[in-house]
Coordinates of C-alpha atoms and ligand atoms in Angstrom, one line a residue:
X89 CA -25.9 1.5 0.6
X90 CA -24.7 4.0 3.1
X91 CA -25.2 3.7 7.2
X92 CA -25.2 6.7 8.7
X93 CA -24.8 5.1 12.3
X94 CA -21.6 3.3 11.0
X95 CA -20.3 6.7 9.4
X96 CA -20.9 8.5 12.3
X97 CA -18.6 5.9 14.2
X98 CA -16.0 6.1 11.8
X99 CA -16.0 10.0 12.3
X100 CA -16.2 9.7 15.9
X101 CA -12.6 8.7 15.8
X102 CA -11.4 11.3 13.4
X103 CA -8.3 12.5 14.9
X104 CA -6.2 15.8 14.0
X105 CA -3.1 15.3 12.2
X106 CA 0.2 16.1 13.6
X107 CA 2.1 18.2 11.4
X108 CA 6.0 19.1 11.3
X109 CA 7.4 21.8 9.2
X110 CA 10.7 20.6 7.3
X111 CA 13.0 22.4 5.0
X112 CA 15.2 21.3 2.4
X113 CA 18.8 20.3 2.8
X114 CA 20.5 20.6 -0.4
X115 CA 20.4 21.6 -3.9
X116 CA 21.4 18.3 -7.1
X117 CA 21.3 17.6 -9.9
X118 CA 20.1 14.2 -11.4
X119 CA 22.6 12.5 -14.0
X120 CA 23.0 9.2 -16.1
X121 CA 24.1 6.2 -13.7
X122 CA 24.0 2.8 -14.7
X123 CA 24.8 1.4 -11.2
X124 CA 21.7 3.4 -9.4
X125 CA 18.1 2.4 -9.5
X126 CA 16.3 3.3 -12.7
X127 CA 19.8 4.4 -14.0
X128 CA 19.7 7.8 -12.3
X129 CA 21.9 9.4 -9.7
X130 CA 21.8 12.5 -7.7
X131 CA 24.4 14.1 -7.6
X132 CA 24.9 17.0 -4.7
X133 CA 25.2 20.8 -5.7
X134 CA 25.5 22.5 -2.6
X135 CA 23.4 23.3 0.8
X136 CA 20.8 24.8 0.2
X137 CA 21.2 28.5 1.3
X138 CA 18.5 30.9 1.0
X139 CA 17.9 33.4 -0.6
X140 CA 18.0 30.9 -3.8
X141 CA 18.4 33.6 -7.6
X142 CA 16.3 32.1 -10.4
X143 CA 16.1 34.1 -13.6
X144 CA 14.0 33.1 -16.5
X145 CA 14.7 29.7 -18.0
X146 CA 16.4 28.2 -14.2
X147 CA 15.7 25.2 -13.0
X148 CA 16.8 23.9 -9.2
X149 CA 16.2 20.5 -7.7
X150 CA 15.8 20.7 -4.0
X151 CA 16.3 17.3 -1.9
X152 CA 14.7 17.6 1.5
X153 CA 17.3 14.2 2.5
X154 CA 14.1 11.9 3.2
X155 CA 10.5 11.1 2.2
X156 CA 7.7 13.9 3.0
X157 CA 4.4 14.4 3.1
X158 CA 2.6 17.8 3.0
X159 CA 2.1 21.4 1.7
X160 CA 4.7 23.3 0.1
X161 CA 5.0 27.4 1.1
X162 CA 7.3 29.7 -0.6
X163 CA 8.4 33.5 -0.1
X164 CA 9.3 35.1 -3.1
X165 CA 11.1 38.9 -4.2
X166 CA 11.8 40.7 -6.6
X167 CA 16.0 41.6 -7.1
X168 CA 16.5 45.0 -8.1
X169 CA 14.4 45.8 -10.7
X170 CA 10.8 45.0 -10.4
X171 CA 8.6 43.0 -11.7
X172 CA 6.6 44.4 -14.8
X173 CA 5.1 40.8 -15.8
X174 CA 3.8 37.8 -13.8
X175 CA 6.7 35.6 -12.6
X176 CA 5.6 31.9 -13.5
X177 CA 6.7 28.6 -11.5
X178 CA 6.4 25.7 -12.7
X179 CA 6.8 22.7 -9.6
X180 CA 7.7 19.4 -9.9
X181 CA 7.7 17.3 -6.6
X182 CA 9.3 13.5 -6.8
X183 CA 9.3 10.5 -4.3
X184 CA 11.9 9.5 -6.6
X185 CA 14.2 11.0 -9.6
X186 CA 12.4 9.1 -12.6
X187 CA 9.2 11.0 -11.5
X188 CA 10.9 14.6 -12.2
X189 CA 13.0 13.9 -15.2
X190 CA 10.2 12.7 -17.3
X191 CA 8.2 15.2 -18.9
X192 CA 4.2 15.3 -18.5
X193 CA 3.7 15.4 -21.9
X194 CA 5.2 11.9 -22.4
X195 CA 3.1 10.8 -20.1
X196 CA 0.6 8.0 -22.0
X197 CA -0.2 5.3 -18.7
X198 CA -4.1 3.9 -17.7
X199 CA -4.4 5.9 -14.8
X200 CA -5.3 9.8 -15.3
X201 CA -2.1 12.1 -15.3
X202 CA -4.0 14.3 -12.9
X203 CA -1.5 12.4 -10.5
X204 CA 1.6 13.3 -11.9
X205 CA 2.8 15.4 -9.1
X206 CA 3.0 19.3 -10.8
X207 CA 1.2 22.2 -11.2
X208 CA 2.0 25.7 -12.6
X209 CA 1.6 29.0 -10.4
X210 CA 2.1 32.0 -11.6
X211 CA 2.5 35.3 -9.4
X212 CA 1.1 38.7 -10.3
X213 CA 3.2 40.8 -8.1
X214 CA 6.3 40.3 -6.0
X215 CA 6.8 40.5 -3.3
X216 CA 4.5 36.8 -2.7
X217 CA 4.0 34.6 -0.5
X218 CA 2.2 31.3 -1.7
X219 CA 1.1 28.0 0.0
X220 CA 0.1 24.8 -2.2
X221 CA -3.0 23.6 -1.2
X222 CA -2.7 20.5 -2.8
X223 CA -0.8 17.8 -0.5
X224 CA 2.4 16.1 -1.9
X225 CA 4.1 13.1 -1.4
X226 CA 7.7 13.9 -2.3
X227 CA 11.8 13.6 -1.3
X228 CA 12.5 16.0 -4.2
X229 CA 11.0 19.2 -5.2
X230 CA 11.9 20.8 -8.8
X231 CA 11.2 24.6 -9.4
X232 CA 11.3 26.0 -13.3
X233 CA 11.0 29.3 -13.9
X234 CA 8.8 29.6 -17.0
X235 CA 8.2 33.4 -18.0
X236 CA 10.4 34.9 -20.3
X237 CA 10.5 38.4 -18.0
X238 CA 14.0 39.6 -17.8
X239 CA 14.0 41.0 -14.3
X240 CA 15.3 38.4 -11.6
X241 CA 13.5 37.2 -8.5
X242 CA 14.9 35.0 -5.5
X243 CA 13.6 32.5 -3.3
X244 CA 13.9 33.8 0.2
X245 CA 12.4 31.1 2.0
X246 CA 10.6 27.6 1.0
X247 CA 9.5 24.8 3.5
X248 CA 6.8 22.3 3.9
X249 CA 4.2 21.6 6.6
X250 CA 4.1 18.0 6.4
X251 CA 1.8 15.9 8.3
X252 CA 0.9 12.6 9.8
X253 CA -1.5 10.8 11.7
X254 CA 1.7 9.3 14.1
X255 CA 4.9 10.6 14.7
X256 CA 8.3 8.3 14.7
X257 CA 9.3 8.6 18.4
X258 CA 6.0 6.9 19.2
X259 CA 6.7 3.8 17.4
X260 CA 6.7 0.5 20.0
X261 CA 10.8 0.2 19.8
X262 CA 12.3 -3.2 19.3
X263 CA 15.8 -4.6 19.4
X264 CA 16.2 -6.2 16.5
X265 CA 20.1 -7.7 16.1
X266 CA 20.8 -7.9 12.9
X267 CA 21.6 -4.1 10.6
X268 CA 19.8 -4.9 7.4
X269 CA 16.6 -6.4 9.3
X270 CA 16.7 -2.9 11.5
X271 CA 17.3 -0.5 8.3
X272 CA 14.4 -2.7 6.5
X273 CA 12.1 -2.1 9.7
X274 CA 13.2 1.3 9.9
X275 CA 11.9 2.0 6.6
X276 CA 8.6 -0.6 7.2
X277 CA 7.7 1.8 9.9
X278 CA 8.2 5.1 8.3
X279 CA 6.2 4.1 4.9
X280 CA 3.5 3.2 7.5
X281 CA 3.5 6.6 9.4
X282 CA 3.8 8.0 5.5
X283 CA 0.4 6.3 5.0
X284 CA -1.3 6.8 8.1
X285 CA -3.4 10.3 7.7
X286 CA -6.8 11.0 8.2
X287 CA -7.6 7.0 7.0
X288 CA -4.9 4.6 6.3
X289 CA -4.1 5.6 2.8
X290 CA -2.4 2.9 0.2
X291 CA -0.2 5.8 -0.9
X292 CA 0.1 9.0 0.3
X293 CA 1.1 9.9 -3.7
X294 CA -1.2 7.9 -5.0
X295 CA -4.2 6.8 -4.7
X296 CA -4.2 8.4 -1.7
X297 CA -7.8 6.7 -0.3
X298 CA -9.0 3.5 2.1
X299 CA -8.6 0.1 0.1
X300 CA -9.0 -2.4 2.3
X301 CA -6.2 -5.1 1.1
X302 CA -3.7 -2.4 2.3
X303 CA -5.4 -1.8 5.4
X304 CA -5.9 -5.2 6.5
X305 CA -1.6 -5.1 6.2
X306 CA -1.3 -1.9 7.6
X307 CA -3.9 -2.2 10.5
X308 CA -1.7 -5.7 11.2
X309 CA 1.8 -3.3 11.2
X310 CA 0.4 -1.2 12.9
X311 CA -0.5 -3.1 16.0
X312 CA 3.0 -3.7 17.0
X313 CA 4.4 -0.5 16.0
X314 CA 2.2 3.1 16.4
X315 CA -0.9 1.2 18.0
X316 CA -3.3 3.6 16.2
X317 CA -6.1 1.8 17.2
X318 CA -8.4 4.5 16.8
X319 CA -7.7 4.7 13.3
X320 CA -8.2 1.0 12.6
X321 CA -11.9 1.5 14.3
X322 CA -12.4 4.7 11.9
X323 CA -11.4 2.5 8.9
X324 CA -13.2 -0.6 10.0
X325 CA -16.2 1.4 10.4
X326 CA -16.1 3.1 7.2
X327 CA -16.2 0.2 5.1
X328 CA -19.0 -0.9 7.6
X329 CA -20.4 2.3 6.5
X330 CA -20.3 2.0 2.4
X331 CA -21.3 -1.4 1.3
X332 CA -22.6 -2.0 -2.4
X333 CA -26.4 -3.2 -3.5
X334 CA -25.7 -6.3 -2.9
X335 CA -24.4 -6.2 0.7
X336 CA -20.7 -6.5 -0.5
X337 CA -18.3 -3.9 1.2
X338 CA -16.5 -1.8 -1.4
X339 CA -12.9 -2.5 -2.4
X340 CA -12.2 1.2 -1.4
X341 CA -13.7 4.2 0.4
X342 CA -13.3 7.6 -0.1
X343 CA -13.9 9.3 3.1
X344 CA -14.3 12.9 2.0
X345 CA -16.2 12.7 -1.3
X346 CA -20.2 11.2 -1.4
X347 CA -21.0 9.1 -2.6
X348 CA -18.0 7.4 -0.9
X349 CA -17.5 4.1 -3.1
X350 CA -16.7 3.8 -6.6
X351 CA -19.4 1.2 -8.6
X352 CA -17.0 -1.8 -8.9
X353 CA -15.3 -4.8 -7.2
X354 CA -12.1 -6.9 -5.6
X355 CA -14.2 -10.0 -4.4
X356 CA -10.5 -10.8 -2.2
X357 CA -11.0 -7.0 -1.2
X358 CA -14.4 -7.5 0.4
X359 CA -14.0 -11.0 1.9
X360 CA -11.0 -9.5 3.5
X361 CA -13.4 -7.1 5.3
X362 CA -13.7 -10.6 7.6
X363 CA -10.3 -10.3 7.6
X364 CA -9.6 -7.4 8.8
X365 CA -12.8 -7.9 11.6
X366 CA -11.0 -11.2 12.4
X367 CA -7.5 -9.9 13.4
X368 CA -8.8 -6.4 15.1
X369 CA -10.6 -8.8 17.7
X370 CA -8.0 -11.2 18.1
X371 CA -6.0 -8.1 19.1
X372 CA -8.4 -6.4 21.2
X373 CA -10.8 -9.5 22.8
X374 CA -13.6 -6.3 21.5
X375 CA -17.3 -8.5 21.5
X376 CA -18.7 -5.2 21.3
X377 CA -17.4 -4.1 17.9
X378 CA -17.4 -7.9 16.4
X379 CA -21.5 -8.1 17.9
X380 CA -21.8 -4.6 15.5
X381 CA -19.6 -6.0 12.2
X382 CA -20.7 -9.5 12.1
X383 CA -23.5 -9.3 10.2
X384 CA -21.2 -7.5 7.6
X385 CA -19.0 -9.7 7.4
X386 CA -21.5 -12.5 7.4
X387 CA -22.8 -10.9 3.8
X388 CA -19.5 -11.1 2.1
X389 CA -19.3 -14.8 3.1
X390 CA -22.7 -15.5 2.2
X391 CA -22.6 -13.2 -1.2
X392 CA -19.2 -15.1 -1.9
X393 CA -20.8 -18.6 -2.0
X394 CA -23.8 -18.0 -3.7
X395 CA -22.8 -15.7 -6.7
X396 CA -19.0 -17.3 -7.1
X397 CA -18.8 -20.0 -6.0
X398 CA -21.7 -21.8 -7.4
X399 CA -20.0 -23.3 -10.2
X400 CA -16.3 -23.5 -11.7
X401 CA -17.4 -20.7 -14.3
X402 CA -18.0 -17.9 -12.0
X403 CA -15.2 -18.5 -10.0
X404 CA -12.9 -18.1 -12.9
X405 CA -15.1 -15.0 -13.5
X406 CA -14.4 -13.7 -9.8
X407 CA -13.4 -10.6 -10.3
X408 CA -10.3 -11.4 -8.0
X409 CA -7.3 -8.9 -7.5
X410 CA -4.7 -11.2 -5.7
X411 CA -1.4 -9.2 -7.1
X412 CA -0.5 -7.1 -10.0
X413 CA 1.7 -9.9 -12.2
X414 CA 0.5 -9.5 -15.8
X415 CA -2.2 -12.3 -17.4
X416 CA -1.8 -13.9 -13.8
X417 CA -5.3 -16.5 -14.0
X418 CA -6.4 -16.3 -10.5
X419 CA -8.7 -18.7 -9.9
X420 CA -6.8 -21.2 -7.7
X421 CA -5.2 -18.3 -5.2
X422 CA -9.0 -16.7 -5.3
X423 CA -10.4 -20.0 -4.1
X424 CA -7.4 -20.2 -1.4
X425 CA -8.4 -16.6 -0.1
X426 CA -12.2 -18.0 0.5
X427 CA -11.1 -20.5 2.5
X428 CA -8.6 -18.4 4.2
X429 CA -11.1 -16.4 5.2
X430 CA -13.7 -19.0 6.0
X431 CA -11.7 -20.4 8.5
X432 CA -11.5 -16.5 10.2
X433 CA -15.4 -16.3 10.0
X434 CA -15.9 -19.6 11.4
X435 CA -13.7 -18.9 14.8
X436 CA -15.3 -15.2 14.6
X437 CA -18.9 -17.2 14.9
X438 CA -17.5 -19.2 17.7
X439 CA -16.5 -16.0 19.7
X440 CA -20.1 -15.1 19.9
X441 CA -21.4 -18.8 20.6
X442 CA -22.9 -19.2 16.9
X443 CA -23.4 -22.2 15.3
X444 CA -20.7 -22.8 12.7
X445 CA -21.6 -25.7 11.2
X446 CA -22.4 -24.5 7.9
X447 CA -19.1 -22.9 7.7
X448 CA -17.4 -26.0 8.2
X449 CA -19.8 -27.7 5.6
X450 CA -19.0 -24.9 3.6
X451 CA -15.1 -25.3 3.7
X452 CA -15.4 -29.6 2.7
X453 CA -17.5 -28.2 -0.2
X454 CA -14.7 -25.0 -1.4
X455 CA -11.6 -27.6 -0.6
X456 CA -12.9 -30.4 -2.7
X457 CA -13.1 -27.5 -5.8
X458 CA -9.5 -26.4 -4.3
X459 CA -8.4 -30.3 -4.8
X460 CA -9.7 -30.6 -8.4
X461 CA -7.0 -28.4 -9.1
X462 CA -4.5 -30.2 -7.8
X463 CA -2.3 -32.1 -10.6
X464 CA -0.3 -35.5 -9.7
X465 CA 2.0 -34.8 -13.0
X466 CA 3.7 -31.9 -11.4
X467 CA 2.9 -31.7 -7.9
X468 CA 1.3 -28.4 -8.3
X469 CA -1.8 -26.9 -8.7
X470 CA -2.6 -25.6 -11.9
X471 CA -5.3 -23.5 -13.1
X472 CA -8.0 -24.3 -15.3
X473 CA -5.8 -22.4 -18.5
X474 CA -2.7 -24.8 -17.5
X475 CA -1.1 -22.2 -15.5
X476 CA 1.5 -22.5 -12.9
X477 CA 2.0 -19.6 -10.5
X478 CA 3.6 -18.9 -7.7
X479 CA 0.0 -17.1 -5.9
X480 CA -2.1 -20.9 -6.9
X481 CA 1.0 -22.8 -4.1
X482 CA 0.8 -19.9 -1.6
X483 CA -2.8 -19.2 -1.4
X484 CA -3.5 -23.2 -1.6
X485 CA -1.3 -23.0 1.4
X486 CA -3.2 -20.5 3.3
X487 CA -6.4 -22.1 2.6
X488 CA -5.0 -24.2 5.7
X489 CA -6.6 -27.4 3.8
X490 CA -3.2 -28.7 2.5
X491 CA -1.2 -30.9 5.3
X492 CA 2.0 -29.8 6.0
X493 CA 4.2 -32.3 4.4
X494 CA 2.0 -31.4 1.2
X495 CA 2.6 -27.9 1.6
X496 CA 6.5 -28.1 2.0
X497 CA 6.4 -30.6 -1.5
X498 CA 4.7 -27.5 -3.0
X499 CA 7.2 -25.0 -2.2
X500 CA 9.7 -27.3 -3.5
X501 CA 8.0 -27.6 -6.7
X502 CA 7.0 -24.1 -7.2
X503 CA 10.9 -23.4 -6.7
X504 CA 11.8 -26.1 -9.3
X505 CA 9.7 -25.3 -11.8
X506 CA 10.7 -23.1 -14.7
X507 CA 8.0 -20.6 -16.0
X508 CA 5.9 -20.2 -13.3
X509 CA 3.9 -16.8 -13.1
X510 CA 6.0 -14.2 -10.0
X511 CA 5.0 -12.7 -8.0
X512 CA 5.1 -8.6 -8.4
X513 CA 4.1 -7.0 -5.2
X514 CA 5.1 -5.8 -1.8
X515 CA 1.6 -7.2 -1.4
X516 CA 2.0 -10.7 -2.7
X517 CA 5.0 -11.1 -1.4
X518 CA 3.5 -10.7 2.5
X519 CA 1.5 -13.6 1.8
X520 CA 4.6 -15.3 0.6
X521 CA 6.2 -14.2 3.8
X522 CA 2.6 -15.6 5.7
X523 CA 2.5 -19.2 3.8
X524 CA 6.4 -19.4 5.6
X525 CA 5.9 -18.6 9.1
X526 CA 2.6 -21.0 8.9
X527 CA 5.0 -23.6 8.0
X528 CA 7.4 -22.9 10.4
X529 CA 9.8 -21.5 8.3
X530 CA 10.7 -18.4 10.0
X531 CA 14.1 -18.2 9.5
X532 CA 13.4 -18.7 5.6
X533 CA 11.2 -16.0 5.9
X534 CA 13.2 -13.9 7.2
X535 CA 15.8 -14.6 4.6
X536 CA 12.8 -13.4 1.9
X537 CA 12.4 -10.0 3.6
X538 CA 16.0 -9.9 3.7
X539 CA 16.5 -10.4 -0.1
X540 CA 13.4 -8.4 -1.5
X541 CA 13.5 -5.5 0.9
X542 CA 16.6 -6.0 1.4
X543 CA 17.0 -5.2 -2.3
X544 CA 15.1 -2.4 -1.8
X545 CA 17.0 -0.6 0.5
X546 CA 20.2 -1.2 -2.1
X547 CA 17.9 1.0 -4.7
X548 CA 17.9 3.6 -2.4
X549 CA 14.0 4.1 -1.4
X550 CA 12.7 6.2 1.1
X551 CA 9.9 4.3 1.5
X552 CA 9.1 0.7 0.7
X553 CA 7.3 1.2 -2.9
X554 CA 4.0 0.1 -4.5
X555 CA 5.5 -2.7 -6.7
X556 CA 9.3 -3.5 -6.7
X557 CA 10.7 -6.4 -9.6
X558 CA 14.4 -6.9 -8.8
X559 CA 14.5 -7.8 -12.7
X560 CA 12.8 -4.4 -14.1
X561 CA 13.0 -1.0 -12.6
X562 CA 10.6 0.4 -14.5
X563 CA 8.0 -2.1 -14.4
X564 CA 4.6 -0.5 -13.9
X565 CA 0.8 -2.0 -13.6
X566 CA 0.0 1.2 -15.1
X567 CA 2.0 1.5 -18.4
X568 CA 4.2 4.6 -16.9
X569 CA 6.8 3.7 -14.1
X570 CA 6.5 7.9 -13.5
X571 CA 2.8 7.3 -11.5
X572 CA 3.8 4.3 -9.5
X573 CA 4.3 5.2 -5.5
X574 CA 7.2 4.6 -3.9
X575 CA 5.5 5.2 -0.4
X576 CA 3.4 2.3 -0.2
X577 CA 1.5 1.1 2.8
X578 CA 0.8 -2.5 1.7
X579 CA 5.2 -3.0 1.3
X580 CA 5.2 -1.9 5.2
X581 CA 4.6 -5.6 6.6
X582 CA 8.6 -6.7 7.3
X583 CA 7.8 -4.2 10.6
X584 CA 5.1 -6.6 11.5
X585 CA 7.0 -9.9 10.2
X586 CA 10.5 -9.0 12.1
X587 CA 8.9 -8.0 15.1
X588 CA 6.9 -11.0 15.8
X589 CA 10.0 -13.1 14.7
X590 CA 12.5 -11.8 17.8
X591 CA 9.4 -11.5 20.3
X592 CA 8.7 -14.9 19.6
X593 CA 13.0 -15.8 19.7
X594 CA 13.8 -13.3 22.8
Ligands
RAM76 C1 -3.8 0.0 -6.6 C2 -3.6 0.7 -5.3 C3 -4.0 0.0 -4.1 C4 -4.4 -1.4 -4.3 C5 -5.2 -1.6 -5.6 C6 -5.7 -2.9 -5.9 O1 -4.7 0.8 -7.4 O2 -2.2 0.9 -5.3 O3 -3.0 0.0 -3.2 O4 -5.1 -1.9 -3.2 O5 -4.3 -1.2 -6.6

């Protein structure tokens, strides 16, 4: 279903991009290293100087010294004798070294390799100037010269116009006291401005569109940091816009292409759309905009209790996305995200003076399914399978229907018990990082972001990345650790988390 008054809204606050041109600072070379992330290390050449001589057969790794996002132009001549054959360029652009050592060819993961981050261009005459049109998201940038032409050609200039919806310097700044905690909001803030374009993408590598679990984080970041809020109205309106047949708004948009949605659902995704409604207005005090999305988000509520949870069998049939840990049975965390989000709606139908009774009935009815769950034996609640996760304790947690002295005794068992299903995203782990601070566990909190981003900023990252594991570098929900994205926006909450932590302890 597709409002065009919401669309038009959503386009009303289009804004252009800004856009920077940067060049690259050095020529390596990537080599075995057991002590660097994923067991490469790049090693420096030299600066790069232009003009740069390839001959056929050459290969040059350029490192632009930080994260990027754009188009790619490049001048090219001929060196003494010309060129009788097309010159052919192959280029190879890398968020991190793993991505540009690893052939295409090898490349067997679920997702298409149209996202591996080459292409081939090949030159009739020289001298050429060329720009990519297609936008990367890159630190590194590999040329190969593929023709087997004996004449020589040089590079005589390459930059790239990247672009963004925010710049750095207009970041809300923040003393924060403490050198990890500012390098690990440093790096929260510039994977946001990475991701913010003409919608909040999840990944500016990959998949480069609106899904609204990562908005709901990034439109929270962004609150306290670029205060985009234009952007969060343009997003909020364009899943306002594009909602399925059955009233429920689509996991993700994609704002340039009709039709828009793709044909399938997150249930978490959409009720989040309450979410994300629910946190916009507590920001803003905006009746206006809540009066317009109500009804919305009213449908995923009402959608939500009527076709999952009518019985035990459809919730465990939910169609839940909660976090990318492998076999991870989500029942449990999917009924702690209802009532999560039933609490939201409820105080949302209070703001406009509507009766929210039935909410409140509604929530007795979810917790007493929450409850079932709950086993004496270990203190934990266990799905219907038997299993114990981590996501069952933290969205039980967040369900807000578990007292606090129950919800510290479930922390302590989750910690204590061997086995349990982990947690695998930037994603998850917020929620982790959410479940703390409603328990007044700041401090612990903080130590979390400490030791997982913390971690991350060891590895070397840019950018916070899509899915980190401590345990396994080359872990990947997609088969091929080559496509993950190391820019993305749903690891850029510690900018959020931090921030409110010394506002609140200034
Ligand atoms: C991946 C994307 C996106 C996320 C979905 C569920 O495909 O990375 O960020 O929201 O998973």
């Amino acid at each position: 279903l597709f409002n065009k008054t919401f669309f038009d809204k959503a386009n009303g606050f289009k804004r252009p991009l800004l856009e920077k041109r940067v060049i690259p600072k050095s020529i390596v070379s990537f080599g075995k290293d057991n002590s660097k992330f994923q067991k490469i290390g790049a090693n420096h050449v030299s600066k790069c100087d232009f003009p740069i001589i390839l001959n056929s057969g050459d290969s040059i790794i350029l490192d632009f010294g930080d994260h990027n996002v754009g188009y790619c132009n490049i001048a090219l001549n001929f060196v003494g004798q010309i060129t009788d054959s097309p010159l052919k360029l192959r280029f190879t652009f890398g968020e991190f070294p793993y991505e540009i050592i690893t052939s295409p060819e090898s490349y067997n993961g679920t997702l298409g390799n149209g996202w591996l981050q080459y292409e081939d261009r090949a030159m009739a005459f020289l001298p050429a100037v060329c720009r990519l049109d297609r936008r990367y998201s890159f630190r590194y940038l590999k040329i190969d010269r593929l023709d087997t032409a004996k004449y020589t050609v040089k590079i005589d200039d390459l930059f790239c116009d990247c672009c963004s919806a925010v710049e750095m310097s207009s970041c809300v700044e923040m003393n924060i006291p403490d050198a990890l905690l500012e390098k690990i909001d440093h790096i929260a803030v510039k994977t946001l401005k990475e991701c913010e374009q003409d919608v909040f993408e999840d990944g500016p590598k990959r998949d480069r569109r609106l899904w609204i679990g990562d908005l709901r984080l990034q439109a929270l970041t962004d609150m306290v940091t670029f205060k985009n809020i234009d952007l969060i109205k343009r997003c909020l309106y364009l899943f306002a816009a594009c909602t399925m047949e059955n009233d429920v708004v689509a996991p993700c948009v994609f704002p340039d292409s009709p039709p828009y949605v793709d044909n399938w659902g997150f249930i978490d995704y959409s009720l989040f759309f309450v979410s994300c409604l629910y946190d916009y207005v507590q920001y803003s005090k905006d009746m206006d905009i809540l009066k317009e999305l109500y009804l919305i988000a009213q449908k995923q509520v009402e959608y939500v209790s009527r076709n999952i949870f009518g019985s035990k069998e459809t919730i465990k049939n939910g169609g839940f996305f909660i976090d990318w840990c492998p076999d991870l049975d989500k029942e449990v965390a999917g009924i702690g995200v209802y009532l999560y989000v039933l609490e939201q709606f409820a105080q949302l139908t209070e703001h406009l003076s509507r009766d929210a009774k039935w909410i409140y009935s509604e929530k007795e009815r979810i917790k007493e399914i929450l409850f079932s769950f709950y086993s004496e034996n270990e203190g934990l609640f266990i799905t219907a399978s038997g299993q114990v996760s981590w996501h069952s304790q933290i969205w039980a947690i967040l369900s807000g229907t578990v007292d606090y002295e129950d919800s510290i005794q479930l922390l302590q068992n989750i910690k204590a018990f061997k086995n349990a299903k982990t947690i695998h995203t930037p994603y998850m782990m917020h929620f982790y990082i959410e479940a703390l601070f409603m328990l007044n566990l700041q401090d612990e909190a903080i130590e979390v972001i400490k030791e997982y981003w913390g971690k991350m900023c060891d590895a070397g990252f840019d950018c916070f990345p899509e899915v980190f594991n401590p345990e396994d570098d080359i872990e990947s929900p997609y088969g091929a650790a080559q496509i993950n994205s190391a820019c993305h926006a749903w690891s850029c909450t510690p900018a959020y988390w931090i921030r409110r932590y010394y506002s609140k302890n200034l």
